Short mmCIF file of N, CA, C and O in Angstrom, two decimals:
data_model
loop_
_atom_site.label_atom_id
_atom_site.label_comp_id
_atom_site.label_asym_id
_atom_site.label_seq_id
_atom_site.Cartn_x
_atom_site.Cartn_y
_atom_site.Cartn_z
N MET T 6 122.66 120.05 87.20
CA MET T 6 121.91 118.85 86.90
C MET T 6 121.92 118.56 85.37
O MET T 6 121.70 119.50 84.63
N SER T 7 122.30 117.41 85.06
CA SER T 7 122.31 117.00 83.70
C SER T 7 120.93 116.83 83.14
O SER T 7 119.92 116.54 83.87
N LEU T 8 120.72 117.16 81.92
CA LEU T 8 119.45 116.98 81.24
C LEU T 8 118.94 115.55 81.26
O LEU T 8 117.84 115.20 81.26
N PHE T 9 120.01 114.64 81.31
CA PHE T 9 119.60 113.18 81.31
C PHE T 9 118.97 112.75 82.68
O PHE T 9 118.33 111.75 82.72
N ASN T 10 119.34 113.55 83.66
CA ASN T 10 118.71 113.17 85.04
C ASN T 10 117.20 113.39 84.95
O ASN T 10 116.43 112.81 85.66
N VAL T 11 116.72 114.24 84.01
CA VAL T 11 115.26 114.52 83.93
C VAL T 11 114.53 113.15 83.61
O VAL T 11 113.50 112.81 84.10
N PHE T 12 115.16 112.36 82.73
CA PHE T 12 114.59 111.03 82.39
C PHE T 12 114.59 110.11 83.60
O PHE T 12 113.59 109.47 83.71
N ASN T 13 115.60 110.12 84.38
CA ASN T 13 115.65 109.28 85.55
C ASN T 13 114.55 109.65 86.58
O ASN T 13 113.83 108.93 87.12
N ILE T 14 114.47 110.97 86.75
CA ILE T 14 113.55 111.49 87.80
C ILE T 14 112.14 111.28 87.27
O ILE T 14 111.22 110.82 88.03
N SER T 15 111.80 111.71 86.08
CA SER T 15 110.45 111.48 85.57
C SER T 15 110.11 110.04 85.45
O SER T 15 108.97 109.66 85.75
N GLY T 16 111.07 109.20 85.12
CA GLY T 16 110.79 107.75 85.04
C GLY T 16 110.44 107.19 86.41
O GLY T 16 109.50 106.38 86.54
N SER T 17 111.16 107.60 87.45
CA SER T 17 110.81 107.14 88.73
C SER T 17 109.42 107.61 89.22
O SER T 17 108.68 106.92 89.89
N ALA T 18 109.10 108.85 88.81
CA ALA T 18 107.81 109.36 89.23
C ALA T 18 106.75 108.70 88.43
O ALA T 18 105.67 108.44 89.01
N MET T 19 106.92 108.38 87.23
CA MET T 19 105.94 107.58 86.41
C MET T 19 105.75 106.25 86.99
O MET T 19 104.57 105.79 87.05
N SER T 20 106.75 105.59 87.40
CA SER T 20 106.64 104.23 88.07
C SER T 20 105.84 104.33 89.37
O SER T 20 104.97 103.51 89.66
N ALA T 21 106.16 105.32 90.19
CA ALA T 21 105.45 105.50 91.49
C ALA T 21 103.94 105.81 91.20
O ALA T 21 103.06 105.28 91.88
N GLN T 22 103.74 106.68 90.26
CA GLN T 22 102.27 107.05 89.93
C GLN T 22 101.50 105.85 89.39
O GLN T 22 100.32 105.72 89.55
N ALA T 23 102.19 105.02 88.52
CA ALA T 23 101.61 103.80 87.99
C ALA T 23 101.16 102.87 89.20
O ALA T 23 100.12 102.31 89.17
N GLN T 24 102.01 102.69 90.13
CA GLN T 24 101.75 101.91 91.24
C GLN T 24 100.56 102.52 92.08
O GLN T 24 99.67 101.82 92.60
N ARG T 25 100.50 103.84 92.18
CA ARG T 25 99.46 104.50 92.91
C ARG T 25 98.17 104.21 92.06
O ARG T 25 97.13 103.96 92.79
N LEU T 26 98.13 104.27 90.79
CA LEU T 26 96.97 104.01 90.10
C LEU T 26 96.47 102.53 90.20
O LEU T 26 95.32 102.32 90.25
N ASN T 27 97.46 101.59 90.27
CA ASN T 27 97.12 100.21 90.55
C ASN T 27 96.37 100.10 91.89
O ASN T 27 95.43 99.30 92.00
N THR T 28 96.89 100.82 92.84
CA THR T 28 96.25 100.77 94.17
C THR T 28 94.92 101.28 94.12
O THR T 28 93.96 100.65 94.78
N VAL T 29 94.67 102.38 93.50
CA VAL T 29 93.37 103.02 93.38
C VAL T 29 92.44 102.07 92.66
O VAL T 29 91.28 101.85 93.13
N ALA T 30 92.95 101.37 91.60
CA ALA T 30 92.10 100.46 90.87
C ALA T 30 91.69 99.29 91.69
O ALA T 30 90.54 98.82 91.71
N SER T 31 92.62 98.81 92.55
CA SER T 31 92.29 97.75 93.53
C SER T 31 91.24 98.10 94.51
O SER T 31 90.30 97.39 94.75
N ASN T 32 91.37 99.39 95.00
CA ASN T 32 90.36 99.89 96.01
C ASN T 32 89.03 99.98 95.30
O ASN T 32 88.03 99.64 95.93
N LEU T 33 89.00 100.53 94.14
CA LEU T 33 87.63 100.61 93.42
C LEU T 33 86.99 99.34 93.04
O LEU T 33 85.85 99.13 93.17
N ALA T 34 87.93 98.34 92.64
CA ALA T 34 87.41 97.02 92.33
C ALA T 34 86.72 96.30 93.55
O ALA T 34 85.91 95.49 93.41
N ASN T 35 87.33 96.64 94.72
CA ASN T 35 86.82 95.90 95.95
C ASN T 35 85.89 96.87 96.80
O ASN T 35 85.58 96.48 97.89
N ALA T 36 85.43 97.96 96.23
CA ALA T 36 84.53 98.84 96.97
C ALA T 36 83.30 98.19 97.39
O ALA T 36 82.75 98.54 98.49
N ASP T 37 82.73 97.30 96.67
CA ASP T 37 81.46 96.59 97.02
C ASP T 37 81.61 95.21 97.39
O ASP T 37 80.60 94.50 97.46
N SER T 38 82.77 94.73 97.65
CA SER T 38 83.00 93.34 98.07
C SER T 38 82.80 93.17 99.52
O SER T 38 83.47 93.89 100.39
N ALA T 39 81.93 92.29 100.01
CA ALA T 39 81.68 92.19 101.35
C ALA T 39 82.85 91.54 102.11
O ALA T 39 82.98 91.73 103.31
N THR T 40 83.43 90.64 101.49
CA THR T 40 84.63 89.96 102.08
C THR T 40 85.85 89.92 101.17
O THR T 40 85.79 90.00 99.95
N SER T 41 87.02 89.91 101.80
CA SER T 41 88.22 89.75 101.09
C SER T 41 88.72 88.33 101.09
O SER T 41 88.02 87.43 101.55
N ALA T 42 89.92 88.09 100.72
CA ALA T 42 90.48 86.70 100.61
C ALA T 42 90.52 86.10 102.10
O ALA T 42 90.45 84.86 102.22
N ASN T 43 90.78 86.95 103.06
CA ASN T 43 90.92 86.36 104.39
C ASN T 43 89.57 86.40 105.16
O ASN T 43 89.60 86.14 106.38
N GLY T 44 88.49 86.73 104.47
CA GLY T 44 87.12 86.64 105.14
C GLY T 44 86.66 87.91 105.86
O GLY T 44 85.58 87.91 106.30
N THR T 45 87.53 88.84 105.95
CA THR T 45 87.22 90.12 106.57
C THR T 45 86.93 91.14 105.47
O THR T 45 87.31 90.96 104.33
N PRO T 46 86.20 92.21 105.85
CA PRO T 46 86.05 93.29 104.78
C PRO T 46 87.36 93.83 104.29
O PRO T 46 88.33 93.96 105.03
N TYR T 47 87.36 94.13 103.02
CA TYR T 47 88.57 94.69 102.35
C TYR T 47 88.82 96.00 103.00
O TYR T 47 87.94 96.85 103.33
N LYS T 48 90.10 96.30 103.23
CA LYS T 48 90.59 97.65 103.75
C LYS T 48 91.23 98.45 102.62
O LYS T 48 92.00 97.85 101.89
N SER T 49 90.85 99.67 102.60
CA SER T 49 91.40 100.59 101.59
C SER T 49 92.96 100.63 101.76
O SER T 49 93.48 100.59 102.86
N LYS T 50 93.62 100.81 100.58
CA LYS T 50 95.07 100.87 100.65
C LYS T 50 95.55 102.19 100.02
O LYS T 50 94.89 102.65 99.19
N GLN T 51 96.61 102.65 100.59
CA GLN T 51 97.26 103.91 100.09
C GLN T 51 98.79 103.64 99.96
O GLN T 51 99.42 102.95 100.77
N VAL T 52 99.40 104.33 98.95
CA VAL T 52 100.82 104.21 98.78
C VAL T 52 101.46 105.40 99.55
O VAL T 52 100.97 106.41 99.76
N VAL T 53 102.74 105.06 99.92
CA VAL T 53 103.59 106.05 100.64
C VAL T 53 104.79 106.35 99.76
O VAL T 53 105.51 105.34 99.47
N PHE T 54 105.02 107.55 99.39
CA PHE T 54 106.11 107.93 98.61
C PHE T 54 107.24 108.41 99.45
O PHE T 54 107.07 108.88 100.56
N SER T 55 108.42 108.27 98.86
CA SER T 55 109.59 108.90 99.58
C SER T 55 110.64 109.25 98.53
O SER T 55 110.59 108.78 97.30
N ALA T 56 111.40 110.20 98.76
CA ALA T 56 112.42 110.71 97.83
C ALA T 56 113.56 109.72 97.73
O ALA T 56 113.98 109.21 98.77
N THR T 57 114.08 109.52 96.57
CA THR T 57 115.30 108.73 96.43
C THR T 57 116.34 109.63 95.80
O THR T 57 116.15 110.35 94.93
N PRO T 58 117.57 109.52 96.42
CA PRO T 58 118.73 110.34 95.85
C PRO T 58 119.05 109.87 94.45
O PRO T 58 118.92 108.73 94.11
N SER T 59 119.35 110.82 93.59
CA SER T 59 119.79 110.46 92.28
C SER T 59 121.30 110.77 92.19
O SER T 59 121.98 111.13 93.18
N LYS T 60 121.84 110.59 91.07
CA LYS T 60 123.32 110.75 90.85
C LYS T 60 123.74 112.18 91.13
O LYS T 60 124.79 112.50 91.51
N SER T 61 122.86 113.13 90.82
CA SER T 61 123.06 114.52 91.05
C SER T 61 122.69 114.88 92.42
O SER T 61 121.66 114.40 93.00
N ALA T 62 123.49 115.81 93.07
CA ALA T 62 123.16 116.11 94.45
C ALA T 62 122.00 117.04 94.63
O ALA T 62 121.43 117.04 95.64
N ASP T 63 121.66 117.75 93.61
CA ASP T 63 120.60 118.68 93.70
C ASP T 63 119.22 118.23 93.16
O ASP T 63 118.32 119.02 93.03
N ALA T 64 119.11 116.95 92.98
CA ALA T 64 117.87 116.37 92.47
C ALA T 64 117.60 114.99 93.13
O ALA T 64 118.56 114.43 93.58
N SER T 65 116.36 114.63 93.18
CA SER T 65 116.01 113.38 93.73
C SER T 65 114.72 112.84 92.99
O SER T 65 113.93 113.62 92.47
N GLY T 66 114.73 111.56 92.94
CA GLY T 66 113.51 110.86 92.31
C GLY T 66 112.46 110.54 93.36
O GLY T 66 112.51 111.08 94.48
N VAL T 67 111.60 109.65 93.04
CA VAL T 67 110.55 109.23 93.95
C VAL T 67 110.33 107.80 93.81
O VAL T 67 110.56 107.22 92.74
N LYS T 68 110.02 107.15 94.93
CA LYS T 68 109.62 105.66 94.86
C LYS T 68 108.59 105.42 95.93
O LYS T 68 108.34 106.20 96.87
N VAL T 69 107.82 104.35 95.67
CA VAL T 69 106.86 103.90 96.72
C VAL T 69 107.64 103.07 97.78
O VAL T 69 108.19 102.04 97.40
N THR T 70 107.59 103.53 98.99
CA THR T 70 108.21 102.77 100.05
C THR T 70 107.36 101.74 100.67
O THR T 70 107.80 100.60 100.99
N LYS T 71 106.02 101.93 100.78
CA LYS T 71 105.15 100.92 101.26
C LYS T 71 103.70 101.25 100.91
O LYS T 71 103.40 102.34 100.44
N VAL T 72 102.97 100.21 101.04
CA VAL T 72 101.50 100.35 100.81
C VAL T 72 100.84 99.99 102.14
O VAL T 72 101.03 99.01 102.64
N VAL T 73 100.13 101.04 102.64
CA VAL T 73 99.54 100.89 103.92
C VAL T 73 97.96 100.72 103.82
O VAL T 73 97.37 101.20 102.88
N GLU T 74 97.42 100.03 104.79
CA GLU T 74 96.02 99.82 104.86
C GLU T 74 95.33 100.89 105.71
O GLU T 74 95.95 101.30 106.68
N ASP T 75 94.22 101.34 105.27
CA ASP T 75 93.45 102.35 106.07
C ASP T 75 92.75 101.55 107.21
O ASP T 75 92.02 100.70 106.93
N ASN T 76 92.98 101.88 108.43
CA ASN T 76 92.36 101.20 109.57
C ASN T 76 91.19 101.79 110.07
O ASN T 76 90.78 101.61 111.23
N SER T 77 90.52 102.66 109.25
CA SER T 77 89.23 103.24 109.68
C SER T 77 88.18 102.11 109.70
O SER T 77 88.33 101.05 109.01
N PRO T 78 87.08 102.23 110.58
CA PRO T 78 86.18 101.16 110.69
C PRO T 78 85.42 100.85 109.33
O PRO T 78 85.30 101.80 108.51
N PRO T 79 84.97 99.67 109.11
CA PRO T 79 84.26 99.34 107.87
C PRO T 79 82.94 100.13 107.87
O PRO T 79 82.35 100.50 108.81
N ARG T 80 82.50 100.28 106.63
CA ARG T 80 81.18 100.99 106.43
C ARG T 80 80.12 99.85 106.84
O ARG T 80 80.16 98.75 106.31
N MET T 81 79.13 100.25 107.55
CA MET T 81 78.04 99.41 107.88
C MET T 81 76.82 99.56 106.96
O MET T 81 76.35 100.68 106.88
N LEU T 82 76.32 98.58 106.40
CA LEU T 82 75.29 98.62 105.42
C LEU T 82 74.09 97.71 105.96
O LEU T 82 74.30 96.60 106.20
N TYR T 83 72.96 98.34 106.00
CA TYR T 83 71.78 97.59 106.54
C TYR T 83 71.23 96.76 105.32
O TYR T 83 70.71 97.34 104.38
N ASP T 84 71.31 95.43 105.49
CA ASP T 84 70.83 94.54 104.44
C ASP T 84 70.55 93.18 105.21
O ASP T 84 71.37 92.30 105.15
N PRO T 85 69.38 93.11 105.79
CA PRO T 85 69.17 91.97 106.65
C PRO T 85 69.08 90.60 105.75
O PRO T 85 69.15 89.52 106.38
N LYS T 86 68.92 90.75 104.53
CA LYS T 86 68.75 89.52 103.68
C LYS T 86 70.22 89.03 103.20
O LYS T 86 70.34 87.92 102.64
N HIS T 87 71.14 89.76 103.45
CA HIS T 87 72.54 89.42 103.00
C HIS T 87 73.07 88.20 103.89
O HIS T 87 72.83 88.24 105.06
N PRO T 88 73.73 87.22 103.25
CA PRO T 88 74.18 86.05 104.00
C PRO T 88 75.26 86.44 105.00
O PRO T 88 75.39 85.67 106.00
N LEU T 89 75.88 87.54 104.88
CA LEU T 89 76.93 87.95 105.86
C LEU T 89 76.46 88.96 106.95
O LEU T 89 77.19 89.54 107.64
N ALA T 90 75.05 89.25 106.92
CA ALA T 90 74.61 90.10 107.87
C ALA T 90 74.68 89.65 109.26
O ALA T 90 74.49 88.40 109.57
N ASN T 91 74.94 90.58 110.25
CA ASN T 91 75.02 90.24 111.62
C ASN T 91 73.55 90.07 112.18
O ASN T 91 72.56 90.20 111.41
N ASP T 92 73.51 89.83 113.49
CA ASP T 92 72.12 89.62 114.07
C ASP T 92 71.22 90.86 114.02
O ASP T 92 69.98 90.79 114.11
N LYS T 93 71.85 92.01 113.82
CA LYS T 93 71.02 93.28 113.73
C LYS T 93 70.75 93.65 112.21
O LYS T 93 70.13 94.66 111.98
N GLY T 94 71.23 92.85 111.31
CA GLY T 94 70.91 93.01 109.92
C GLY T 94 71.98 93.86 109.19
O GLY T 94 71.79 94.29 108.00
N TYR T 95 73.15 94.20 109.78
CA TYR T 95 74.14 95.05 109.22
C TYR T 95 75.29 94.14 108.59
O TYR T 95 75.68 93.10 109.17
N VAL T 96 75.72 94.59 107.42
CA VAL T 96 76.92 93.92 106.76
C VAL T 96 78.07 94.86 106.81
O VAL T 96 77.88 96.01 106.47
N SER T 97 79.24 94.37 107.17
CA SER T 97 80.41 95.14 107.18
C SER T 97 80.94 95.18 105.75
O SER T 97 81.25 94.21 105.14
N MET T 98 81.08 96.39 105.22
CA MET T 98 81.52 96.65 103.87
C MET T 98 82.88 97.28 103.92
O MET T 98 83.29 97.88 104.90
N PRO T 99 83.65 97.25 102.78
CA PRO T 99 84.92 97.95 102.85
C PRO T 99 84.90 99.46 103.16
O PRO T 99 83.85 100.01 102.87
N ASN T 100 85.97 99.97 103.75
CA ASN T 100 86.02 101.41 104.07
C ASN T 100 86.52 102.20 102.91
O ASN T 100 87.17 103.20 103.10
N VAL T 101 86.21 101.82 101.69
CA VAL T 101 86.67 102.56 100.54
C VAL T 101 85.68 103.68 100.30
O VAL T 101 84.46 103.46 100.14
N ASN T 102 86.20 104.94 100.13
CA ASN T 102 85.38 106.04 99.73
C ASN T 102 85.62 106.29 98.31
O ASN T 102 86.66 106.68 97.82
N VAL T 103 84.58 105.93 97.53
CA VAL T 103 84.62 105.97 95.95
C VAL T 103 85.01 107.31 95.50
O VAL T 103 85.81 107.52 94.64
N THR T 104 84.41 108.44 96.14
CA THR T 104 84.68 109.73 95.69
C THR T 104 86.19 110.08 95.91
O THR T 104 86.81 110.64 95.01
N GLU T 105 86.74 109.76 97.12
CA GLU T 105 88.11 109.96 97.34
C GLU T 105 88.97 109.24 96.38
O GLU T 105 90.06 109.69 95.96
N GLU T 106 88.63 107.99 96.09
CA GLU T 106 89.43 107.19 95.15
C GLU T 106 89.45 107.76 93.78
O GLU T 106 90.48 107.73 93.07
N MET T 107 88.34 108.31 93.38
CA MET T 107 88.22 108.89 92.04
C MET T 107 89.10 110.16 91.92
O MET T 107 89.77 110.40 90.93
N VAL T 108 89.13 110.98 92.96
CA VAL T 108 89.95 112.11 93.12
C VAL T 108 91.43 111.71 93.13
O VAL T 108 92.31 112.26 92.43
N ASN T 109 91.68 110.67 93.85
CA ASN T 109 93.13 110.08 93.85
C ASN T 109 93.46 109.58 92.45
O ASN T 109 94.69 109.86 92.14
N MET T 110 92.61 108.98 91.78
CA MET T 110 92.92 108.43 90.44
C MET T 110 93.17 109.60 89.51
O MET T 110 94.15 109.53 88.66
N ILE T 111 92.40 110.67 89.55
CA ILE T 111 92.55 111.85 88.63
C ILE T 111 93.95 112.48 88.90
O ILE T 111 94.69 112.85 88.05
N SER T 112 94.27 112.64 90.26
CA SER T 112 95.50 113.24 90.67
C SER T 112 96.74 112.39 90.16
O SER T 112 97.66 112.97 89.64
N ALA T 113 96.60 111.10 90.29
CA ALA T 113 97.70 110.30 89.87
C ALA T 113 97.86 110.30 88.34
O ALA T 113 98.99 110.34 87.85
N SER T 114 96.68 110.28 87.67
CA SER T 114 96.76 110.34 86.24
C SER T 114 97.37 111.58 85.71
O SER T 114 98.21 111.59 84.76
N ARG T 115 97.02 112.72 86.38
CA ARG T 115 97.58 113.97 86.01
C ARG T 115 99.07 114.08 86.23
O ARG T 115 99.87 114.64 85.46
N ALA T 116 99.49 113.58 87.36
CA ALA T 116 100.90 113.59 87.70
C ALA T 116 101.70 112.74 86.71
O ALA T 116 102.79 113.06 86.28
N TYR T 117 101.06 111.53 86.31
CA TYR T 117 101.71 110.69 85.33
C TYR T 117 101.88 111.48 84.02
O TYR T 117 102.95 111.44 83.36
N GLN T 118 100.83 112.15 83.53
CA GLN T 118 100.76 112.90 82.33
C GLN T 118 101.87 114.03 82.41
O GLN T 118 102.54 114.26 81.39
N ASN T 119 101.94 114.67 83.52
CA ASN T 119 102.90 115.77 83.65
C ASN T 119 104.34 115.23 83.43
O ASN T 119 105.20 115.89 82.83
N ASN T 120 104.59 114.04 84.00
CA ASN T 120 105.92 113.41 83.82
C ASN T 120 106.25 113.04 82.42
O ASN T 120 107.33 113.14 81.88
N VAL T 121 105.25 112.62 81.64
CA VAL T 121 105.36 112.23 80.23
C VAL T 121 105.68 113.49 79.48
O VAL T 121 106.53 113.52 78.68
N GLU T 122 104.98 114.61 79.84
CA GLU T 122 105.25 115.89 79.12
C GLU T 122 106.64 116.45 79.43
O GLU T 122 107.32 116.95 78.54
N THR T 123 107.06 116.17 80.72
CA THR T 123 108.44 116.65 80.99
C THR T 123 109.46 115.84 80.14
O THR T 123 110.46 116.38 79.73
N MET T 124 109.27 114.57 80.13
CA MET T 124 110.22 113.70 79.33
C MET T 124 110.19 114.16 77.90
O MET T 124 111.21 114.24 77.19
N ASN T 125 109.02 114.45 77.32
CA ASN T 125 108.87 114.84 75.95
C ASN T 125 109.60 116.16 75.71
O ASN T 125 110.20 116.34 74.66
N ALA T 126 109.48 117.09 76.66
CA ALA T 126 110.15 118.35 76.58
C ALA T 126 111.60 118.21 76.52
O ALA T 126 112.35 118.89 75.75
N ALA T 127 112.06 117.38 77.46
CA ALA T 127 113.52 117.09 77.49
C ALA T 127 114.05 116.39 76.23
O ALA T 127 115.15 116.70 75.77
N LYS T 128 113.31 115.53 75.71
CA LYS T 128 113.71 114.84 74.45
C LYS T 128 113.69 115.91 73.37
O LYS T 128 114.61 115.82 72.50
N THR T 129 112.69 116.80 73.29
CA THR T 129 112.72 117.78 72.20
C THR T 129 113.94 118.76 72.33
O THR T 129 114.56 119.00 71.31
N MET T 130 114.36 119.08 73.63
CA MET T 130 115.47 119.89 73.76
C MET T 130 116.71 119.16 73.31
O MET T 130 117.59 119.76 72.64
N LEU T 131 116.83 117.95 73.60
CA LEU T 131 117.98 117.23 73.22
C LEU T 131 118.08 117.04 71.69
O LEU T 131 119.13 117.19 71.07
N MET T 132 116.93 116.86 71.06
CA MET T 132 116.89 116.74 69.57
C MET T 132 117.20 118.05 68.93
O MET T 132 117.99 118.06 67.94
N LYS T 133 116.78 119.15 69.50
CA LYS T 133 117.14 120.52 68.98
C LYS T 133 118.55 120.76 69.13
O LYS T 133 119.22 121.35 68.29
N THR T 134 119.17 120.31 70.31
CA THR T 134 120.55 120.44 70.51
C THR T 134 121.38 119.72 69.49
O THR T 134 122.41 120.28 68.93
N LEU T 135 121.01 118.55 69.20
CA LEU T 135 121.67 117.79 68.15
C LEU T 135 121.62 118.35 66.78
O LEU T 135 122.48 118.18 65.99
N SER T 136 120.48 118.96 66.48
CA SER T 136 120.29 119.59 65.10
C SER T 136 121.03 120.88 64.91
O SER T 136 121.08 121.32 63.86
N ILE T 137 121.57 121.50 65.98
CA ILE T 137 122.23 122.76 65.85
C ILE T 137 123.55 122.60 64.93
O ILE T 137 123.75 123.33 64.08
N GLY T 138 124.23 121.58 65.17
CA GLY T 138 125.43 121.42 64.45
C GLY T 138 125.24 120.77 63.06
O GLY T 138 126.15 120.79 62.25
N GLN T 139 124.03 120.45 62.66
CA GLN T 139 123.83 119.81 61.34
C GLN T 139 123.49 120.82 60.23
O GLN T 139 123.70 120.61 59.10
N SER T 140 123.08 122.03 60.61
CA SER T 140 122.77 123.01 59.53
C SER T 140 123.82 124.11 59.38
O SER T 140 124.74 124.16 59.96
#
């Protein structure tokens, strides 16, 4: 595997993790929204990763193949004064679990940081290699 493949692999992973972070941000932003654009409660979204072949046979990158909605039932909140409350006083709220989203955000952030560190290490190795012949 060429050292330059590290940049392609880490770059693809950083792109995938950035999309994961955007999805988490969307979930957190809509965690307390009673309705979405289509009038139903917002459904939590998750990204699905898949390996992508690279130029080298022994390495592969990663990409987001799709964003799926969580089909678990909405969270029911008792608030009889809410304008969207049903006849029993419950409001359907998004199925976003804020704790899980925070853990997901930390995981994605750490994975992104690790790929940055990998790229920096590869860059340092290339710079050291170039400086060998200069002295």
